[in-house]
Short mmCIF file of C-alpha atoms in Angstrom, two decimals:
data_model
loop_
_atom_site.label_atom_id
_atom_site.label_comp_id
_atom_site.label_asym_id
_atom_site.label_seq_id
_atom_site.Cartn_x
_atom_site.Cartn_y
_atom_site.Cartn_z
CA MET V 1 -0.03 -0.06 -0.05
CA LYS V 2 2.83 2.38 0.90
CA ARG V 3 4.52 1.62 -2.30
CA LYS V 4 1.38 2.40 -4.25
CA ILE V 5 1.08 5.61 -2.37
CA GLY V 6 4.71 6.49 -3.14
CA VAL V 7 4.38 5.67 -6.86
CA ALA V 8 1.19 7.61 -7.24
CA ALA V 9 2.89 10.76 -5.42
CA SER V 10 5.98 10.42 -7.53
CA LEU V 11 3.90 10.19 -10.63
CA ALA V 12 1.77 13.33 -9.52
CA LEU V 13 4.87 15.35 -8.81
CA ILE V 14 6.45 14.58 -12.23
CA ALA V 15 3.11 15.47 -13.89
CA ALA V 16 2.92 18.71 -12.01
CA GLY V 17 6.41 19.66 -12.55
CA ALA V 18 7.01 18.86 -16.07
CA PHE V 19 4.06 18.31 -18.54
CA ALA V 20 1.43 20.75 -17.67
CA THR V 21 1.71 23.40 -20.21
CA GLY V 22 2.78 23.77 -23.72
CA ALA V 23 4.96 26.67 -22.71
CA PHE V 24 7.38 24.09 -21.19
CA ALA V 25 8.90 23.72 -24.52
CA GLN V 26 10.44 27.17 -24.02
CA CYS V 27 12.15 26.30 -20.80
CA ASN V 28 15.14 23.92 -20.56
CA GLN V 29 17.57 26.56 -19.50
CA GLY V 30 17.88 26.48 -15.74
CA PHE V 31 15.26 28.94 -14.41
CA TYR V 32 12.10 28.54 -12.46
CA PHE V 33 10.23 31.48 -13.85
CA LYS V 34 10.66 34.48 -16.18
CA PHE V 35 9.29 37.96 -16.56
CA ASP V 36 9.40 39.92 -19.62
CA ALA V 37 7.39 42.97 -20.82
CA ASP V 38 5.40 43.62 -17.74
CA ALA V 39 7.77 44.32 -15.05
CA PHE V 40 8.50 47.90 -13.70
CA ALA V 41 10.53 49.52 -10.99
CA PHE V 42 10.09 52.73 -9.20
CA GLU V 43 11.94 54.55 -6.24
CA ASP V 44 11.18 57.41 -3.94
CA ASN V 45 14.45 59.17 -4.49
CA TYR V 46 15.76 58.40 -8.11
CA THR V 47 17.03 60.73 -10.62
CA PRO V 48 16.72 59.38 -14.18
CA ALA V 49 18.85 61.93 -15.87
CA THR V 50 21.79 60.93 -13.75
CA PHE V 51 20.87 57.29 -13.06
CA ASN V 52 21.22 58.13 -9.46
CA SER V 53 19.57 56.43 -6.53
CA ALA V 54 20.01 58.33 -3.43
CA ALA V 55 21.08 56.37 -0.23
CA GLY V 56 18.02 55.48 1.56
CA SER V 57 15.78 55.45 -1.63
CA GLN V 58 13.16 52.67 -1.34
CA LEU V 59 12.93 50.34 -4.31
CA VAL V 60 9.67 48.52 -5.31
CA VAL V 61 9.42 46.27 -8.22
CA VAL V 62 6.16 44.98 -9.52
CA GLY V 63 5.41 42.56 -12.56
CA LYS V 64 3.73 39.70 -14.09
CA VAL V 65 5.38 36.29 -14.61
CA SER V 66 5.49 35.44 -18.35
CA LEU V 67 6.71 31.76 -18.15
CA PHE V 68 6.89 29.16 -15.43
CA CYS V 69 9.25 26.06 -15.73
CA ALA V 70 9.74 23.03 -13.72
CA PRO V 71 8.88 22.43 -10.94
CA PHE V 72 6.14 24.94 -11.51
CA ALA V 73 5.24 24.17 -15.02
CA ASP V 74 1.78 23.25 -14.15
CA LEU V 75 1.25 27.01 -13.71
CA ASP V 76 0.15 28.58 -16.93
CA ALA V 77 1.26 32.26 -17.16
CA SER V 78 -0.49 32.67 -20.52
CA ASP V 79 -4.01 31.54 -19.05
CA PRO V 80 -6.28 34.66 -19.69
CA SER V 81 -8.46 33.80 -16.74
CA LYS V 82 -5.69 34.25 -14.21
CA GLU V 83 -2.61 36.40 -13.61
CA TYR V 84 0.71 35.62 -11.78
CA THR V 85 1.93 38.78 -10.30
CA PHE V 86 4.96 39.62 -8.05
CA ILE V 87 6.08 42.26 -5.98
CA TRP V 88 9.76 42.92 -4.49
CA ALA V 89 9.81 45.38 -1.69
CA GLY V 90 11.79 46.45 1.47
CA MET V 91 14.98 47.09 -0.44
CA THR V 92 16.80 50.26 0.41
CA SER V 93 19.45 51.80 -1.85
CA ILE V 94 22.97 52.21 -0.52
CA GLY V 95 23.58 54.93 -3.08
CA THR V 96 24.77 54.91 -6.67
CA VAL V 97 28.49 54.80 -7.49
CA HIS V 98 29.37 56.43 -10.80
CA THR V 99 32.70 55.16 -12.21
CA PRO V 100 34.53 56.13 -15.53
CA ILE V 101 35.77 52.97 -17.25
CA ALA V 102 38.52 52.51 -19.78
CA GLY V 103 37.47 52.79 -23.31
CA GLY V 104 35.33 55.83 -22.55
CA ALA V 105 32.50 53.98 -20.81
CA THR V 106 30.85 55.11 -17.51
CA ARG V 107 29.24 52.62 -14.97
CA HIS V 108 26.53 53.49 -12.67
CA ASN V 109 26.25 50.94 -9.96
CA THR V 110 23.64 50.67 -7.15
CA ASP V 111 23.62 48.18 -4.23
CA TYR V 112 20.52 47.62 -2.08
CA ASN V 113 19.81 46.20 1.21
CA SER V 114 17.93 43.14 1.55
CA GLY V 115 14.18 42.85 0.81
CA VAL V 116 11.50 40.39 0.07
CA PHE V 117 9.52 38.98 -2.85
CA ARG V 118 6.08 37.61 -3.13
CA ILE V 119 4.25 35.91 -6.05
CA TYR V 120 0.42 35.79 -6.27
CA GLU V 121 -2.16 33.78 -8.29
CA ASP V 122 -5.20 36.03 -9.08
CA THR V 123 -8.35 34.67 -10.68
CA SER V 124 -9.64 38.18 -11.56
CA PRO V 125 -6.73 39.75 -13.56
CA ASP V 126 -6.60 43.43 -12.91
CA ALA V 127 -2.86 44.54 -12.84
CA PRO V 128 -1.91 47.21 -15.39
CA THR V 129 0.27 45.95 -18.22
CA ALA V 130 2.77 47.48 -20.66
CA VAL V 131 0.16 47.08 -23.61
CA GLY V 132 -2.60 48.72 -21.70
CA GLY V 133 -0.30 51.48 -20.29
CA MET V 134 1.25 51.51 -16.75
CA PRO V 135 -0.37 54.43 -14.82
CA ALA V 136 2.02 57.26 -14.09
CA SER V 137 3.47 58.22 -10.80
CA PRO V 138 3.48 55.08 -8.53
CA PRO V 139 2.49 54.32 -5.90
CA ASN V 140 -1.14 55.10 -7.17
CA ALA V 141 -4.54 53.33 -7.20
CA THR V 142 -3.42 50.23 -8.98
CA VAL V 143 0.57 50.09 -8.60
CA PRO V 144 1.67 48.34 -6.49
CA GLY V 145 -1.80 47.29 -5.12
CA ASN V 146 -3.08 45.18 -7.92
CA PHE V 147 0.13 43.18 -8.15
CA PHE V 148 -0.31 41.76 -4.61
CA ASP V 149 -3.91 40.71 -4.59
CA GLY V 150 -5.05 37.14 -5.08
CA THR V 151 -3.64 34.15 -3.41
CA LEU V 152 -0.01 34.20 -2.25
CA ILE V 153 1.68 31.19 -3.70
CA LEU V 154 5.41 31.77 -3.22
CA GLU V 155 7.51 34.14 -1.14
CA GLY V 156 11.08 34.66 0.05
CA ASN V 157 13.88 36.95 0.66
CA LEU V 158 16.14 38.90 -1.62
CA PHE V 159 19.88 39.57 -1.00
CA ASN V 160 22.88 41.29 -2.56
CA PHE V 161 20.68 42.96 -5.03
CA VAL V 162 22.79 45.20 -7.35
CA THR V 163 21.82 47.11 -10.54
CA THR V 164 24.27 48.43 -13.16
CA VAL V 165 23.71 50.81 -15.99
CA THR V 166 26.79 51.13 -18.43
CA ARG V 167 27.03 53.93 -20.96
CA PHE V 168 29.39 52.92 -23.85
CA SER V 169 31.58 55.38 -25.56
CA ASN V 170 29.17 55.42 -28.51
CA GLY V 171 26.21 56.57 -26.44
CA ASN V 172 24.59 53.28 -26.15
CA PHE V 173 23.59 51.82 -22.84
CA ALA V 174 23.60 48.22 -21.43
CA THR V 175 21.90 47.44 -18.16
CA SER V 176 21.50 44.43 -15.77
CA PHE V 177 20.53 43.53 -12.26
CA ARG V 178 21.54 40.62 -10.26
CA GLY V 179 20.66 39.29 -6.72
CA ASP V 180 20.42 36.19 -4.59
CA TYR V 181 17.13 34.88 -3.28
CA GLN V 182 15.68 32.11 -1.18
CA PHE V 183 12.15 30.80 -0.84
CA THR V 184 10.63 30.90 2.58
CA GLY V 185 6.82 30.20 2.15
CA PRO V 186 4.15 30.15 2.47
CA ILE V 187 4.57 27.20 4.84
CA GLY V 188 2.44 24.29 3.77
CA GLY V 189 1.74 25.72 0.45
CA THR V 190 1.50 23.58 -2.66
CA TYR V 191 4.23 25.33 -4.63
CA TYR V 192 6.58 26.09 -1.74
CA SER V 193 6.59 22.46 -0.78
CA ARG V 194 8.46 21.70 -4.18
CA VAL V 195 11.38 23.96 -3.32
CA ALA V 196 11.27 24.04 0.48
CA GLY V 197 14.71 23.69 1.95
CA GLN V 198 16.63 24.91 -1.08
CA LEU V 199 19.47 27.17 -0.45
CA GLN V 200 19.98 30.72 -2.07
CA ASP V 201 20.01 30.93 -5.64
CA THR V 202 20.53 33.77 -8.16
CA MET V 203 18.06 35.90 -9.93
CA GLY V 204 18.93 38.62 -12.56
CA GLY V 205 18.15 40.12 -15.91
CA LEU V 206 17.94 43.29 -17.94
CA TRP V 207 17.57 46.47 -15.87
CA CYS V 208 16.36 48.92 -18.66
CA ALA V 209 16.72 52.28 -17.03
CA GLU V 210 14.36 55.29 -17.90
CA GLY V 211 15.77 57.17 -20.85
CA THR V 212 15.64 57.54 -24.48
CA ALA V 213 19.00 56.45 -25.79
CA ASN V 214 19.64 53.04 -27.29
CA GLY V 215 19.57 50.48 -24.61
CA LEU V 216 17.35 52.55 -22.33
CA CYS V 217 13.58 52.40 -21.92
CA ASP V 218 11.09 55.21 -22.40
CA LEU V 219 8.90 54.68 -19.35
CA PRO V 220 5.68 56.36 -18.02
CA ASN V 221 6.37 59.09 -15.50
CA GLY V 222 7.52 57.88 -12.01
CA TYR V 223 9.11 54.51 -13.11
CA SER V 224 12.86 54.27 -12.82
CA SER V 225 13.43 51.07 -14.78
CA HIS V 226 11.92 48.09 -16.67
CA PRO V 227 13.35 44.71 -15.53
CA ASN V 228 13.26 41.69 -17.70
CA GLY V 229 14.66 38.57 -16.03
CA LYS V 230 14.39 35.41 -14.24
CA PHE V 231 14.73 33.50 -11.06
CA ASP V 232 17.36 30.65 -11.51
CA GLY V 233 16.84 27.18 -10.22
CA PRO V 234 19.75 25.04 -8.81
CA PRO V 235 21.79 23.33 -11.33
CA VAL V 236 20.52 19.98 -12.34
CA THR V 237 22.39 17.09 -10.82
CA SER V 238 23.81 14.67 -13.31
CA ALA V 239 22.06 11.32 -13.35
CA GLN V 240 23.83 8.21 -12.49
CA ALA V 241 22.73 4.89 -14.25
CA SER V 242 21.85 2.15 -11.71
CA THR V 243 19.73 -1.07 -11.41
CA TRP V 244 16.41 -1.53 -9.47
CA GLY V 245 18.27 -3.91 -7.38
CA ALA V 246 20.79 -1.48 -6.35
CA ILE V 247 18.21 1.05 -5.57
CA LYS V 248 16.22 -1.44 -3.45
CA GLN V 249 19.42 -2.21 -1.58
CA MET V 250 19.80 1.42 -0.56
CA TYR V 251 16.47 1.14 1.30
CA ARG V 252 17.08 -2.15 3.11
CA MET I 1 -25.77 77.62 -29.24
CA LYS I 2 -22.67 79.75 -28.52
CA ARG I 3 -22.40 78.13 -25.03
CA ARG I 4 -22.37 74.73 -26.48
CA LEU I 5 -19.69 75.69 -29.09
CA LEU I 6 -17.52 77.24 -26.36
CA LEU I 7 -17.89 74.04 -24.23
CA SER I 8 -16.89 71.82 -27.24
CA LEU I 9 -13.97 74.18 -27.96
CA ILE I 10 -12.79 73.96 -24.29
CA THR I 11 -13.03 70.24 -24.26
CA ALA I 12 -11.21 69.92 -27.59
CA LEU I 13 -8.41 72.10 -26.17
CA THR I 14 -8.17 70.15 -22.99
CA LEU I 15 -7.85 66.78 -24.91
CA TRP I 16 -5.39 68.39 -27.13
CA ALA I 17 -3.23 69.49 -24.26
CA LEU I 18 -3.28 66.11 -22.43
CA PRO I 19 0.21 64.64 -22.36
CA VAL I 20 0.12 61.44 -24.41
CA GLN I 21 3.04 59.31 -23.30
CA ALA I 22 4.49 56.99 -25.94
CA ALA I 23 5.51 53.75 -24.20
CA ASP I 24 8.13 51.28 -25.43
CA VAL I 25 6.77 48.35 -27.49
CA PHE I 26 7.82 44.94 -26.61
CA LEU I 27 8.54 42.56 -29.42
CA LEU I 28 9.68 39.50 -27.53
CA GLY I 29 11.77 38.10 -24.57
CA PHE I 30 14.24 35.29 -24.68
CA ALA I 31 16.75 33.29 -22.64
CA GLY I 32 19.59 31.08 -23.54
CA PHE I 33 23.48 30.57 -23.36
CA ASP I 34 26.20 32.30 -25.30
CA TYR I 35 29.61 31.08 -26.56
CA GLU I 36 32.69 32.17 -28.55
CA SER I 37 33.07 30.97 -32.09
CA PRO I 38 35.62 31.11 -33.53
CA ASP I 39 37.54 31.05 -30.22
CA GLY I 40 41.11 31.63 -31.27
CA ASN I 41 42.25 32.32 -27.69
CA PRO I 42 40.34 30.03 -25.37
CA GLY I 43 42.05 31.43 -22.31
CA THR I 44 40.73 34.90 -22.77
CA TYR I 45 37.10 35.84 -22.91
CA LEU I 46 36.34 37.60 -26.28
CA SER I 47 39.75 38.38 -27.68
CA LEU I 48 40.15 40.60 -30.68
CA GLY I 49 38.84 38.98 -33.77
CA GLU I 50 36.80 36.32 -32.01
CA GLY I 51 33.25 35.56 -32.82
CA TYR I 52 30.29 35.86 -30.38
CA LYS I 53 27.14 33.67 -30.68
CA ALA I 54 24.17 32.89 -28.64
CA VAL I 55 21.33 30.28 -28.86
CA GLY I 56 18.11 29.76 -26.80
CA PHE I 57 14.37 30.05 -26.62
CA ILE I 58 11.86 32.70 -26.83
CA THR I 59 10.07 33.12 -23.49
CA SER I 60 7.17 35.44 -24.32
CA VAL I 61 6.09 37.82 -27.19
CA GLY I 62 4.38 41.29 -27.34
CA PRO I 63 1.12 42.20 -28.91
CA MET I 64 2.58 42.37 -32.43
CA LEU I 65 3.45 38.63 -32.38
CA THR I 66 0.87 37.26 -29.94
CA PRO I 67 -1.61 36.04 -32.57
CA TYR I 68 1.11 34.01 -34.18
CA TYR I 69 2.59 32.52 -31.06
CA ASP I 70 1.47 29.03 -29.94
CA THR I 71 3.74 27.26 -27.68
CA ASP I 72 1.27 24.10 -27.54
CA VAL I 73 2.22 23.46 -31.11
CA ASN I 74 5.52 25.03 -31.72
CA GLU I 75 8.84 25.63 -30.18
CA TYR I 76 10.32 29.14 -30.57
CA THR I 77 14.19 29.62 -30.69
CA PHE I 78 16.71 32.26 -31.52
CA TYR I 79 20.42 32.52 -32.78
CA LEU I 80 22.47 35.40 -32.48
CA PHE I 81 25.69 35.26 -34.66
CA ASN I 82 28.06 37.06 -36.98
CA LEU I 83 29.42 39.36 -34.24
CA THR I 84 33.30 39.90 -34.33
CA VAL I 85 35.21 41.63 -31.62
CA THR I 86 36.70 44.81 -32.90
CA ALA I 87 37.73 46.50 -29.65
CA ARG I 88 38.55 45.24 -26.12
CA PHE I 89 39.00 47.29 -23.06
CA PHE I 90 39.72 45.84 -19.57
CA ASP I 91 39.76 48.34 -16.66
CA ILE I 92 41.90 46.56 -13.86
CA PRO I 93 40.79 48.69 -10.89
CA THR I 94 37.00 48.15 -11.58
CA GLN I 95 37.50 44.63 -13.23
CA LEU I 96 35.22 45.74 -15.91
CA LEU I 97 35.41 44.36 -19.47
CA ASN I 98 34.16 46.33 -22.37
CA ILE I 99 33.73 44.86 -25.81
CA GLU I 100 32.87 46.46 -29.06
CA PHE I 101 31.75 44.49 -32.16
CA ALA I 102 31.77 45.06 -35.83
CA ASN I 103 28.34 46.00 -37.41
CA ASN I 104 26.27 43.54 -39.40
CA GLY I 105 25.67 40.96 -36.63
CA ARG I 106 22.50 39.02 -37.16
CA MET I 107 19.61 37.78 -34.85
CA ARG I 108 17.16 35.31 -36.08
CA TYR I 109 14.00 33.76 -34.52
CA PHE I 110 12.65 30.32 -35.53
CA GLU I 111 9.39 28.44 -35.32
CA ASN I 112 9.64 24.74 -35.16
CA ASP I 113 6.81 22.18 -34.98
CA LEU I 114 6.97 20.54 -31.48
CA ALA I 115 6.01 17.13 -32.55
CA ALA I 116 7.69 16.75 -36.02
CA GLY I 117 10.76 19.02 -35.44
CA VAL I 118 14.06 18.55 -33.60
CA ASN I 119 13.84 20.04 -30.14
CA GLY I 120 16.49 22.72 -29.41
CA ALA I 121 19.30 21.15 -27.21
CA TYR I 122 22.22 22.86 -25.90
CA GLY I 123 24.66 19.93 -25.61
CA ILE I 124 28.30 20.83 -24.49
CA ASN I 125 31.25 22.55 -26.00
CA PRO I 126 29.52 24.38 -28.88
CA VAL I 127 29.62 24.19 -31.86
CA ASN I 128 28.26 20.63 -31.47
CA ALA I 129 25.83 18.22 -33.08
CA THR I 130 22.79 20.20 -31.72
CA THR I 131 24.00 23.83 -31.42
CA PRO I 132 23.29 25.88 -33.39
CA SER I 133 21.58 23.24 -35.64
CA SER I 134 18.63 22.39 -33.38
CA PHE I 135 18.09 26.20 -32.70
CA ILE I 136 17.85 27.09 -36.50
CA ASP I 137 15.58 24.35 -37.92
CA GLY I 138 12.11 24.90 -38.71
CA THR I 139 10.91 28.25 -40.13
CA MET I 140 12.78 31.43 -39.79
CA VAL I 141 9.94 33.77 -38.88
CA LEU I 142 12.08 36.87 -38.26
CA GLY I 143 15.57 38.19 -38.70
CA GLY I 144 17.48 41.41 -38.80
CA ASP I 145 20.77 43.20 -38.87
CA VAL I 146 22.30 44.10 -35.62
CA ASP I 147 24.65 47.14 -35.43
CA ALA I 148 26.47 49.07 -32.60
CA PHE I 149 26.49 45.96 -30.42
CA ARG I 150 28.39 46.46 -27.25
CA LEU I 151 28.94 44.15 -24.25
CA TYR I 152 30.31 44.62 -20.72
CA TYR I 153 31.14 42.21 -18.06
CA ASP I 154 31.78 43.12 -14.43
CA PHE I 155 34.01 40.51 -12.73
CA ASN I 156 33.60 42.08 -9.26
CA PHE I 157 29.85 41.64 -9.43
CA ASP I 158 29.72 38.72 -11.87
CA GLN I 159 27.21 40.17 -14.24
CA GLY I 160 27.19 41.83 -17.46
CA GLY I 161 24.93 43.19 -20.18
CA TYR I 162 24.72 44.01 -23.87
CA SER I 163 22.83 46.14 -26.24
CA GLY I 164 22.64 46.49 -29.92
CA ALA I 165 20.51 48.27 -32.61
CA MET I 166 18.39 45.95 -34.67
CA ASP I 167 16.54 46.30 -38.06
CA GLN I 168 14.29 43.54 -39.05
CA ASP I 169 14.85 42.56 -42.76
CA GLU I 170 13.94 38.84 -43.24
CA GLY I 171 11.58 35.94 -42.21
CA THR I 172 7.89 35.30 -42.75
CA TYR I 173 6.69 37.72 -40.12
CA TYR I 174 8.85 40.46 -41.90
CA THR I 175 7.52 39.39 -45.40
CA LEU I 176 3.83 39.35 -44.27
CA GLY I 177 4.16 42.79 -42.48
CA TYR I 178 3.46 41.53 -38.96
CA VAL I 179 6.40 43.62 -37.55
CA ASN I 180 5.93 47.24 -38.07
CA PRO I 181 8.12 49.37 -37.92
CA VAL I 182 11.13 47.20 -38.98
CA SER I 183 13.72 49.70 -37.99
CA GLY I 184 14.92 51.11 -34.78
CA TRP I 185 14.63 48.04 -32.38
CA THR I 186 16.84 47.72 -29.41
CA LEU I 187 18.34 44.30 -28.37
CA GLY I 188 19.39 44.19 -24.77
CA GLY I 189 19.82 41.97 -21.93
CA LEU I 190 21.94 40.47 -19.10
CA LEU I 191 24.79 38.03 -19.12
CA GLY I 192 25.54 36.09 -15.95
CA ARG I 193 27.92 33.26 -15.13
CA PRO I 194 27.31 32.36 -11.60
CA ASN I 195 24.76 29.83 -12.57
CA GLY I 196 25.40 26.12 -12.28
CA SER I 197 22.99 25.32 -15.21
CA ILE I 198 25.35 26.80 -17.88
CA PRO I 199 26.41 23.68 -20.01
CA GLN I 200 29.97 23.02 -20.44
CA GLY I 201 31.66 25.08 -23.05
CA TYR I 202 29.14 27.91 -22.90
CA ASP I 203 30.18 31.27 -21.17
CA ASN I 204 27.15 32.89 -19.91
CA GLN I 205 23.40 32.34 -19.11
CA LEU I 206 21.81 35.36 -21.03
CA SER I 207 18.25 36.71 -20.97
CA GLY I 208 16.87 39.73 -22.72
CA GLU I 209 14.38 41.39 -25.10
CA CYS I 210 13.87 43.12 -28.23
CA ARG I 211 11.96 46.49 -27.96
CA ILE I 212 11.34 49.77 -29.60
CA VAL I 213 10.63 53.36 -28.65
CA PRO I 214 7.81 54.53 -30.85
CA THR I 215 8.42 57.49 -32.97
CA ALA I 216 7.23 60.53 -31.30
CA THR I 217 4.09 62.15 -32.69
CA THR I 218 3.71 65.97 -33.14
CA GLN I 219 0.49 67.73 -31.88
CA LYS I 220 -1.27 69.75 -34.43
CA THR I 221 -4.63 71.61 -34.58
CA TRP I 222 -7.33 70.50 -37.09
CA GLY I 223 -6.75 73.86 -38.82
CA ALA I 224 -3.03 73.14 -39.32
CA ILE I 225 -3.88 69.61 -40.66
CA LYS I 226 -6.55 70.95 -43.03
CA LYS I 227 -4.07 73.50 -44.37
CA THR I 228 -1.69 70.75 -45.19
CA TYR I 229 -4.33 69.49 -47.75
CA ARG I 230 -5.21 72.61 -49.25
#
């Protein structure tokens, strides 16, 4: 009986984690989930013209997940009857460091103190999007509020969050962000149970700062940047060929 | 009557004066891995004259391509290639690497039948039996010229980024006019190494997107517009 339960549970986990949505074909690259067009950041003390985040400035990021991969591939981010939104909050700027670089480039680097992230499943989609237009001057009536309604499905801590805006000598920009994260809950939750106990991993992506030059993003008033990125999963452990007999032996 | 006319005029003037903010248009997002090919100096990341390439998957599309994107039926991949290092600056105090590439790089996006086609597989030590071949099979739906491509990598923070200017000029979506405008797109994203899922022989996990800032519109009165046609 126990064996039957074990087999059934294993099959259910495999089904939930791998084969639920067609979008899974676009995975296969080491991340748990990705966000693309619909993610936006704002701060209470940021100057777009100089890419300067003053020390103490509070950073908030809101967005919609565009793709879930294993072990969350049973969540369909493209289902129009739902939305999967997230918010990162509690991160305070340590201040931007502006550094001239060899070759005529300039780097604008900002570190932030630790914060938290939360992901929600909402069966009545109401978060504003890039296509519909993000309402200006956040915080406002829908930002960030409509990004943290619904059911909390995952949450955790963010550490070592850093953003970089680099201006090249030709006037083009390249941008990025990087951080570490760890899932912490919700305890007993369906999705958290799939990753509970995992150590810190990395998250990162494009950090398209407000501006009009090539490599920057022309954002509605009040937004400091448009992130496009992912939360990475742990590396896949290589498989070792074995026999049923050897496996049974391990449990005797 | 006069009052009604005045009200209409005030309303029209108010609407005319409202700031209409043009937002960037998102074409598509992607994620994958990059590698050097040809890699004449394997001990140094992107030496002068070396080639830069990347393969991976499209992760979402914007409104222009939404009607043609069906991940239940197809796999969507990309291939970035034909980028050659023309200048290389490494700043020792900041540990920042700054790379410039020759113009005329190329980015292509492909659609491949999930059931009948060969699924994209990275393998190890590219170029190999599946890279780039399994990412460039199927139908080339869109492709374009990439100029002004620049890349940086910060060895202190273990992160980097890239950007380039892209003009779409090939593929079925281009031919059928699904992407409009075709010029002035920006290709940008992150490079990151501290990720254990990077297959052997690849340099970075990369993610990014292609977007465009819409052309600014000029506000005019109806009178001025009428005058244009007289």
